[in-house]
mmCIF file of C-alpha atoms in Angstrom:
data_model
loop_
_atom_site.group_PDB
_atom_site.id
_atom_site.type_symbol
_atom_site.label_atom_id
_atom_site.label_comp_id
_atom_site.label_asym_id
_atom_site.label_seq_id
_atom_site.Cartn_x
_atom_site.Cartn_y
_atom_site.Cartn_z
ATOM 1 C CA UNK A 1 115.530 109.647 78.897
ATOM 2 C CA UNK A 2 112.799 111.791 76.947
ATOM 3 C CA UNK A 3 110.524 109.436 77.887
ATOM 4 C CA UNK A 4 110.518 109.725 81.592
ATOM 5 C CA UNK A 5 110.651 113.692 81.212
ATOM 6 C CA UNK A 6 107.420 113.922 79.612
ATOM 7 C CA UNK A 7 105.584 110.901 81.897
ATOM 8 C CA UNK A 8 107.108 113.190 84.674
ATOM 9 C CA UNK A 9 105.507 116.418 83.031
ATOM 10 C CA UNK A 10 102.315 115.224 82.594
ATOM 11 C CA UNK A 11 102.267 113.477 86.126
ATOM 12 C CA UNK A 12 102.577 116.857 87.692
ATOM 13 C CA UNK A 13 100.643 119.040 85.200
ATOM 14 C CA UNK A 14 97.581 120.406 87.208
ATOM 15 C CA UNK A 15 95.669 119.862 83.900
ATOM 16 C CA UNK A 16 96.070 116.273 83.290
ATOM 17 C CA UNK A 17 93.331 113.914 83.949
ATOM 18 C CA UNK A 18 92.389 111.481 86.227
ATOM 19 C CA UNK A 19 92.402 108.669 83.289
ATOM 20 C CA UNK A 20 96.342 109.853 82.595
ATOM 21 C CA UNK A 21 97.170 109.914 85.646
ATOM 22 C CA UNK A 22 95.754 106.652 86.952
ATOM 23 C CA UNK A 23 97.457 105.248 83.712
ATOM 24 C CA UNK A 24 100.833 106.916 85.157
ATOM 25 C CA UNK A 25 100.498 105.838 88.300
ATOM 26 C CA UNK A 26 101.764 102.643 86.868
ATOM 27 C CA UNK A 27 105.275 103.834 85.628
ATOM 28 C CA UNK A 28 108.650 104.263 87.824
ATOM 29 C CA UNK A 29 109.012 105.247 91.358
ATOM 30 C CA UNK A 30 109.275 108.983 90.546
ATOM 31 C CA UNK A 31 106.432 109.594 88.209
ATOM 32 C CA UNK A 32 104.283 107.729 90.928
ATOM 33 C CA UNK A 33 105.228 110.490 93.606
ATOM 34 C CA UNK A 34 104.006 112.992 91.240
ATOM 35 C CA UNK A 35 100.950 111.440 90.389
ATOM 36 C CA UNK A 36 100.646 111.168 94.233
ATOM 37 C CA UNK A 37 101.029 114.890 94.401
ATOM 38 C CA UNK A 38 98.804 116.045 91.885
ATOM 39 C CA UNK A 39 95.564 118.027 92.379
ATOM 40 C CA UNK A 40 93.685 116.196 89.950
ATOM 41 C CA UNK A 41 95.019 112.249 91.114
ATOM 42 C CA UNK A 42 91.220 110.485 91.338
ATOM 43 C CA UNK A 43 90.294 108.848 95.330
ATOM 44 C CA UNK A 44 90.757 105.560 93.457
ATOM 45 C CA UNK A 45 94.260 105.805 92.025
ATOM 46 C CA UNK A 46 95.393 107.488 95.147
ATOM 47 C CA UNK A 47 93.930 103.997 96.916
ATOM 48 C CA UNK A 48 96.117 101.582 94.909
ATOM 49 C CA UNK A 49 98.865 104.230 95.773
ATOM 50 C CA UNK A 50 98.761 104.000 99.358
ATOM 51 C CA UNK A 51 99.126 100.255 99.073
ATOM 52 C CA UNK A 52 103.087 100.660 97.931
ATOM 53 C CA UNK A 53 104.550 99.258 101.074
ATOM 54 C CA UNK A 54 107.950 99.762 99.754
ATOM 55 C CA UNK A 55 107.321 103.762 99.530
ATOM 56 C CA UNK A 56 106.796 105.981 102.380
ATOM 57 C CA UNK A 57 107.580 109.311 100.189
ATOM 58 C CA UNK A 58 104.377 108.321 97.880
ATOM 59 C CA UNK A 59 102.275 106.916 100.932
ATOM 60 C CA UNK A 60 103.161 109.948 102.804
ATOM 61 C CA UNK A 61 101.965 112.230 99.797
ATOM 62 C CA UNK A 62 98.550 109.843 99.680
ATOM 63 C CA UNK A 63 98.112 110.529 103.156
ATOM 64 C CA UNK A 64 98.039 114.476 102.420
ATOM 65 C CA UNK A 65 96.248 114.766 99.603
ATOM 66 C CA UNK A 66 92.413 116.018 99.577
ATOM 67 C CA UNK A 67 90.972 113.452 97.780
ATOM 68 C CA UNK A 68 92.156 110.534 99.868
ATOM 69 C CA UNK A 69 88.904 108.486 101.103
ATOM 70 C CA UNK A 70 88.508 108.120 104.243
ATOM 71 C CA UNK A 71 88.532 104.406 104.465
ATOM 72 C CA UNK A 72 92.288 105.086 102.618
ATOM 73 C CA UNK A 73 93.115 107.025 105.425
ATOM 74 C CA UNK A 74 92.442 104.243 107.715
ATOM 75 C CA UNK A 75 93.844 101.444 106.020
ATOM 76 C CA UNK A 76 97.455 103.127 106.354
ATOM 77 C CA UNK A 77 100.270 102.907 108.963
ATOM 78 C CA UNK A 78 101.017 106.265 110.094
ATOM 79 C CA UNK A 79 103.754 105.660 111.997
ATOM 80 C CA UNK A 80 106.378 105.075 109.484
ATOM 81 C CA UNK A 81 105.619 108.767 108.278
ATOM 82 C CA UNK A 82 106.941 110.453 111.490
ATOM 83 C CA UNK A 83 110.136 111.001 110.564
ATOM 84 C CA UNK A 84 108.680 112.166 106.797
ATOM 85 C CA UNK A 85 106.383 114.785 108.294
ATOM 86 C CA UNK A 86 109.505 116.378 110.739
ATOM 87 C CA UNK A 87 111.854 117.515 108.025
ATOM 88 C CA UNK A 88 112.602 121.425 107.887
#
């Protein structure tokens, strides 16, 4: 739906800000990932990210993105991202 293609848009536009994406980070499964990939995603939203148990894809993308805190870092389970980080 249109809908979804613009949350989608604006989750991965380098321009967006933190405020719109924290707000997006609250929408479907997909949008989260980008929000989880974007440049601009603030330490905080990228916290309540990491906290989706039922997603490795957007923990995995948490777990690689520059602005994760540290203490982010080492509340997450690494292990389930082995087979995540050995794709081609």
């Amino acid at each position: 739906d249109l809908g979804s293609y613009v949350r989608d848009a604006v989750a991965s536009n380098n321009n967006s800000s933190q405020e719109t994406l924290h707000d997006l980070s609250h929408e479907d499964t997909d949008t989260k990932l980008l929000v989880a990939g974007n440049p601009n995603t603030s330490s905080d939203t990228l916290h309540e990210l990491s906290k989706l148990k039922y997603n490795r894809q957007i923990r995995y993308a948490v777990s690689l993105h520059k602005n994760t805190r540290p203490d982010t870092h080492q509340s997450m389970d690494k292990t389930d991202f082995k087979n995540l980080s050995e794709r081609p």
